[in-house]
């Protein structure tokens, strides 16, 4: 049970509102709040009893995960892989705004940080700022609401409607077991960053981003090649200034680059994907290939793994990233037969699987998701399993702590 950083005077009815110093209001429900009504503190003021509110997250505190990436870089696909690791499908809030960006499953709630745009589409146009610009986003509210959810308090979160480009009335978000905040700026504001138990950055190189955008926006949304190019160019200065620098804070980065197996490849279909894992992060131990800490290059193609041109190459080893010690696992190329991934899985350690072959099973389950035949799908799945492990470790340490205190 955590003590709320705020006190309020309210009548003891079923809903309580909490005021923060910046006067933002959260509404919370009995199942997330515990009321203390002591004789010392109880007083009558205009018919209301005063109460001190402490908050409880129920069984456990909400674990908060940040996922940063530019638009169209595979966040939704990653989220679908992550929520699948926890079981159950993620769906928008029942009976709510059909244009809600939130996805809820038994264990997880994924909120999209676009909902904290402070300027709607017209407002951004008038002021001449992009959605990537911090001036178009309300970081105070983002901080207060993520902090409240982490402490077990429900919030009324705004909704940015991508269809109309307007800010819609807010939706109630209850504290989940795992809260994922995904979007352009989860690690931009230091206060929000400090609330994250784990952070991930999807770093898609310009060449690959362009290929994916063309595939989606031209094929599926009917945009012209020129308009896609123009939109990427228009976003680039703000992307470089405000989004890209966040990768230095990430605990894990999935970097997606053109292949090195095909000389001068410009198709962007075969990918070289690097999983950069920070050392020394609490509750997270990096995955390794064959021998922890060694530098390894491995071409698994042959008797046990079918590879057509240009083949598959894995690499693993220590490195530094923005001054941090990291381990890097790399896969260049793509699988011909996904069921043979078990051969690769059996050579990886520290995967945090619950049974032999769980990575392969997850990948086969979502074989139709983009990136299932290459390192993007493989590493997203592995990070999903590491997040499950992190959640279980945090929960176990929280339940063990009061026991230890009782013993002492
Ligand atoms: N691993 C991948 N391999 C190949 N293509 C991919 C991969 N991930 C995503 N894509 C392509 O990028 C598109 C966008 O993916 P997704 O919807 O997951 O991104 P997003 O970051 O959630 O986008 P947005 O923020 O715009 O909603 C997909 O439709 C697909 O074409
Ligand atoms: O970067 C984005 C999403 O991550 C969008 O560009 C931003 O949210 C603005 O949305 P829209 O284009 O629907 O007005």
mmCIF file of N, CA, C and O in Angstrom, residues 87-135:
data_model
loop_
_atom_site.group_PDB
_atom_site.id
_atom_site.type_symbol
_atom_site.label_atom_id
_atom_site.label_comp_id
_atom_site.label_asym_id
_atom_site.label_seq_id
_atom_site.Cartn_x
_atom_site.Cartn_y
_atom_site.Cartn_z
ATOM 1 N N UNK A 87 -1.161 -13.229 -22.582
ATOM 2 C CA UNK A 87 -2.407 -13.970 -22.827
ATOM 3 C C UNK A 87 -3.570 -13.012 -22.995
ATOM 4 O O UNK A 87 -3.611 -11.940 -22.385
ATOM 5 N N UNK A 88 -4.511 -13.398 -23.820
ATOM 6 C CA UNK A 88 -5.711 -12.562 -24.008
ATOM 7 C C UNK A 88 -5.474 -11.450 -25.017
ATOM 8 O O UNK A 88 -4.380 -10.930 -25.127
ATOM 9 N N UNK A 89 -6.550 -11.126 -25.721
ATOM 10 C CA UNK A 89 -6.438 -10.090 -26.748
ATOM 11 C C UNK A 89 -6.642 -8.712 -26.133
ATOM 12 O O UNK A 89 -7.372 -8.564 -25.149
ATOM 13 N N UNK A 90 -6.004 -7.710 -26.716
ATOM 14 C CA UNK A 90 -6.167 -6.346 -26.239
ATOM 15 C C UNK A 90 -7.242 -5.655 -27.065
ATOM 16 O O UNK A 90 -7.215 -5.727 -28.297
ATOM 17 N N UNK A 91 -8.165 -5.010 -26.372
ATOM 18 C CA UNK A 91 -9.283 -4.353 -27.080
ATOM 19 C C UNK A 91 -9.517 -2.940 -26.571
ATOM 20 O O UNK A 91 -9.193 -2.645 -25.422
ATOM 21 N N UNK A 92 -10.142 -2.084 -27.381
ATOM 22 C CA UNK A 92 -10.470 -0.733 -26.902
ATOM 23 C C UNK A 92 -11.474 -0.815 -25.747
ATOM 24 O O UNK A 92 -12.204 -1.803 -25.640
ATOM 25 N N UNK A 93 -11.520 0.214 -24.881
ATOM 26 C CA UNK A 93 -12.445 0.176 -23.744
ATOM 27 C C UNK A 93 -13.873 -0.080 -24.211
ATOM 28 O O UNK A 93 -14.337 0.550 -25.169
ATOM 29 N N UNK A 94 -14.543 -1.027 -23.535
ATOM 30 C CA UNK A 94 -15.907 -1.423 -23.957
ATOM 31 C C UNK A 94 -16.902 -0.269 -23.789
ATOM 32 O O UNK A 94 -16.905 0.397 -22.762
ATOM 33 N N UNK A 95 -17.707 -0.045 -24.812
ATOM 34 C CA UNK A 95 -18.751 0.963 -24.747
ATOM 35 C C UNK A 95 -18.229 2.390 -24.753
ATOM 36 O O UNK A 95 -18.985 3.329 -24.513
ATOM 37 N N UNK A 96 -16.968 2.570 -25.032
ATOM 38 C CA UNK A 96 -16.395 3.917 -25.007
ATOM 39 C C UNK A 96 -16.339 4.545 -26.387
ATOM 40 O O UNK A 96 -17.031 4.105 -27.319
ATOM 41 N N UNK A 97 -15.521 5.563 -26.506
ATOM 42 C CA UNK A 97 -15.330 6.270 -27.770
ATOM 43 C C UNK A 97 -14.765 5.305 -28.813
ATOM 44 O O UNK A 97 -13.724 4.698 -28.588
ATOM 45 N N UNK A 98 -15.440 5.132 -29.952
ATOM 46 C CA UNK A 98 -14.930 4.180 -30.957
ATOM 47 C C UNK A 98 -13.563 4.595 -31.507
ATOM 48 O O UNK A 98 -12.850 3.760 -32.063
ATOM 49 N N UNK A 99 -13.212 5.872 -31.335
ATOM 50 C CA UNK A 99 -11.904 6.320 -31.817
ATOM 51 C C UNK A 99 -10.855 6.368 -30.706
ATOM 52 O O UNK A 99 -9.793 6.989 -30.874
ATOM 53 N N UNK A 100 -11.150 5.687 -29.586
ATOM 54 C CA UNK A 100 -10.168 5.634 -28.498
ATOM 55 C C UNK A 100 -8.879 4.986 -29.002
ATOM 56 O O UNK A 100 -8.919 4.070 -29.828
ATOM 57 N N UNK A 101 -7.753 5.443 -28.486
ATOM 58 C CA UNK A 101 -6.461 4.866 -28.867
ATOM 59 C C UNK A 101 -5.985 3.830 -27.859
ATOM 60 O O UNK A 101 -4.888 3.291 -27.989
ATOM 61 N N UNK A 102 -6.809 3.590 -26.818
ATOM 62 C CA UNK A 102 -6.388 2.718 -25.710
ATOM 63 C C UNK A 102 -6.703 1.263 -26.015
ATOM 64 O O UNK A 102 -7.712 0.966 -26.641
ATOM 65 N N UNK A 103 -5.818 0.380 -25.563
ATOM 66 C CA UNK A 103 -6.048 -1.059 -25.720
ATOM 67 C C UNK A 103 -5.931 -1.726 -24.363
ATOM 68 O O UNK A 103 -4.921 -1.545 -23.666
ATOM 69 N N UNK A 104 -6.964 -2.490 -24.011
ATOM 70 C CA UNK A 104 -6.992 -3.095 -22.675
ATOM 71 C C UNK A 104 -7.070 -4.618 -22.795
ATOM 72 O O UNK A 104 -7.874 -5.145 -23.562
ATOM 73 N N UNK A 105 -6.227 -5.302 -22.040
ATOM 74 C CA UNK A 105 -6.354 -6.764 -21.917
ATOM 75 C C UNK A 105 -6.371 -7.086 -20.424
ATOM 76 O O UNK A 105 -6.303 -6.178 -19.593
ATOM 77 N N UNK A 106 -6.433 -8.371 -20.064
ATOM 78 C CA UNK A 106 -6.523 -8.737 -18.643
ATOM 79 C C UNK A 106 -5.400 -8.111 -17.812
ATOM 80 O O UNK A 106 -5.626 -7.613 -16.719
ATOM 81 N N UNK A 107 -4.193 -8.180 -18.343
ATOM 82 C CA UNK A 107 -3.027 -7.741 -17.568
ATOM 83 C C UNK A 107 -2.536 -6.347 -17.935
ATOM 84 O O UNK A 107 -1.898 -5.683 -17.123
ATOM 85 N N UNK A 108 -2.782 -5.962 -19.176
ATOM 86 C CA UNK A 108 -2.136 -4.738 -19.660
ATOM 87 C C UNK A 108 -3.140 -3.669 -20.110
ATOM 88 O O UNK A 108 -4.228 -3.993 -20.592
ATOM 89 N N UNK A 109 -2.738 -2.429 -19.943
ATOM 90 C CA UNK A 109 -3.439 -1.326 -20.613
ATOM 91 C C UNK A 109 -2.385 -0.541 -21.383
ATOM 92 O O UNK A 109 -1.355 -0.162 -20.817
ATOM 93 N N UNK A 110 -2.646 -0.368 -22.672
ATOM 94 C CA UNK A 110 -1.710 0.388 -23.505
ATOM 95 C C UNK A 110 -2.347 1.737 -23.787
ATOM 96 O O UNK A 110 -3.436 1.798 -24.370
ATOM 97 N N UNK A 111 -1.699 2.817 -23.340
ATOM 98 C CA UNK A 111 -2.230 4.130 -23.715
ATOM 99 C C UNK A 111 -1.281 4.799 -24.696
ATOM 100 O O UNK A 111 -0.063 4.642 -24.621
ATOM 101 N N UNK A 112 -1.885 5.513 -25.621
ATOM 102 C CA UNK A 112 -1.123 6.165 -26.672
ATOM 103 C C UNK A 112 -0.882 7.612 -26.241
ATOM 104 O O UNK A 112 -1.830 8.333 -25.903
ATOM 105 N N UNK A 113 0.362 8.027 -26.274
ATOM 106 C CA UNK A 113 0.685 9.368 -25.771
ATOM 107 C C UNK A 113 0.210 10.479 -26.704
ATOM 108 O O UNK A 113 0.251 11.652 -26.324
ATOM 109 N N UNK A 114 -0.275 10.124 -27.886
ATOM 110 C CA UNK A 114 -0.896 11.140 -28.748
ATOM 111 C C UNK A 114 -2.072 11.786 -28.004
ATOM 112 O O UNK A 114 -2.466 12.911 -28.315
ATOM 113 N N UNK A 115 -2.634 11.045 -27.039
ATOM 114 C CA UNK A 115 -3.755 11.585 -26.263
ATOM 115 C C UNK A 115 -3.360 12.799 -25.419
ATOM 116 O O UNK A 115 -4.227 13.488 -24.884
ATOM 117 N N UNK A 116 -2.071 13.026 -25.271
ATOM 118 C CA UNK A 116 -1.631 14.218 -24.521
ATOM 119 C C UNK A 116 -1.242 15.363 -25.455
ATOM 120 O O UNK A 116 -0.587 16.316 -25.017
ATOM 121 N N UNK A 117 -1.646 15.279 -26.738
ATOM 122 C CA UNK A 117 -1.474 16.454 -27.600
ATOM 123 C C UNK A 117 -2.283 17.590 -26.970
ATOM 124 O O UNK A 117 -3.483 17.418 -26.677
ATOM 125 N N UNK A 118 -1.639 18.732 -26.769
ATOM 126 C CA UNK A 118 -2.383 19.865 -26.212
ATOM 127 C C UNK A 118 -2.968 20.714 -27.334
ATOM 128 O O UNK A 118 -3.895 21.482 -27.125
ATOM 129 N N UNK A 119 -2.413 20.554 -28.520
ATOM 130 C CA UNK A 119 -2.948 21.280 -29.683
ATOM 131 C C UNK A 119 -3.565 20.265 -30.630
ATOM 132 O O UNK A 119 -2.946 19.239 -30.938
ATOM 133 N N UNK A 120 -4.768 20.564 -31.082
ATOM 134 C CA UNK A 120 -5.379 19.659 -32.058
ATOM 135 C C UNK A 120 -4.787 19.962 -33.445
ATOM 136 O O UNK A 120 -3.898 20.804 -33.585
ATOM 137 N N UNK A 121 -5.308 19.271 -34.469
ATOM 138 C CA UNK A 121 -4.713 19.402 -35.805
ATOM 139 C C UNK A 121 -4.737 20.853 -36.286
ATOM 140 O O UNK A 121 -3.739 21.366 -36.811
ATOM 141 N N UNK A 122 -5.864 21.518 -36.066
ATOM 142 C CA UNK A 122 -5.970 22.919 -36.512
ATOM 143 C C UNK A 122 -5.025 23.803 -35.693
ATOM 144 O O UNK A 122 -4.337 24.677 -36.243
ATOM 145 N N UNK A 123 -4.992 23.554 -34.403
ATOM 146 C CA UNK A 123 -4.122 24.348 -33.518
ATOM 147 C C UNK A 123 -2.660 24.242 -33.922
ATOM 148 O O UNK A 123 -1.915 25.234 -33.909
ATOM 149 N N UNK A 124 -2.252 23.027 -34.309
ATOM 150 C CA UNK A 124 -0.849 22.834 -34.722
ATOM 151 C C UNK A 124 -0.575 23.579 -36.024
ATOM 152 O O UNK A 124 0.479 24.175 -36.200
ATOM 153 N N UNK A 125 -1.573 23.528 -36.903
ATOM 154 C CA UNK A 125 -1.420 24.202 -38.209
ATOM 155 C C UNK A 125 -1.280 25.714 -37.982
ATOM 156 O O UNK A 125 -0.395 26.359 -38.539
ATOM 157 N N UNK A 126 -2.165 26.243 -37.131
ATOM 158 C CA UNK A 126 -2.150 27.697 -36.866
ATOM 159 C C UNK A 126 -0.824 28.144 -36.255
ATOM 160 O O UNK A 126 -0.279 29.175 -36.593
ATOM 161 N N UNK A 127 -0.315 27.324 -35.335
ATOM 162 C CA UNK A 127 0.936 27.703 -34.648
ATOM 163 C C UNK A 127 2.178 27.282 -35.431
ATOM 164 O O UNK A 127 3.297 27.612 -35.043
ATOM 165 N N UNK A 128 1.973 26.484 -36.496
ATOM 166 C CA UNK A 128 3.108 26.040 -37.311
ATOM 167 C C UNK A 128 4.020 25.077 -36.574
ATOM 168 O O UNK A 128 5.245 25.116 -36.730
ATOM 169 N N UNK A 129 3.427 24.200 -35.741
ATOM 170 C CA UNK A 129 4.256 23.192 -35.047
ATOM 171 C C UNK A 129 3.759 21.788 -35.405
ATOM 172 O O UNK A 129 2.587 21.600 -35.727
ATOM 173 N N UNK A 130 4.663 20.824 -35.336
ATOM 174 C CA UNK A 130 4.257 19.441 -35.608
ATOM 175 C C UNK A 130 3.875 18.773 -34.282
ATOM 176 O O UNK A 130 4.166 19.292 -33.200
ATOM 177 N N UNK A 131 3.286 17.576 -34.393
ATOM 178 C CA UNK A 131 2.903 16.820 -33.192
ATOM 179 C C UNK A 131 4.131 16.342 -32.420
ATOM 180 O O UNK A 131 4.034 15.969 -31.250
ATOM 181 N N UNK A 132 5.284 16.378 -33.057
ATOM 182 C CA UNK A 132 6.512 15.927 -32.390
ATOM 183 C C UNK A 132 7.092 17.012 -31.486
ATOM 184 O O UNK A 132 7.922 16.740 -30.625
ATOM 185 N N UNK A 133 6.660 18.240 -31.721
ATOM 186 C CA UNK A 133 7.171 19.379 -30.958
ATOM 187 C C UNK A 133 6.599 19.343 -29.540
ATOM 188 O O UNK A 133 5.386 19.225 -29.372
ATOM 189 N N UNK A 134 7.460 19.449 -28.516
ATOM 190 C CA UNK A 134 6.951 19.432 -27.141
ATOM 191 C C UNK A 134 5.864 20.473 -26.888
ATOM 192 O O UNK A 134 4.978 20.257 -26.061
ATOM 193 N N UNK A 135 5.894 21.592 -27.627
ATOM 194 C CA UNK A 135 4.878 22.641 -27.426
ATOM 195 C C UNK A 135 3.478 22.184 -27.823
ATOM 196 O O UNK A 135 2.490 22.813 -27.480
#
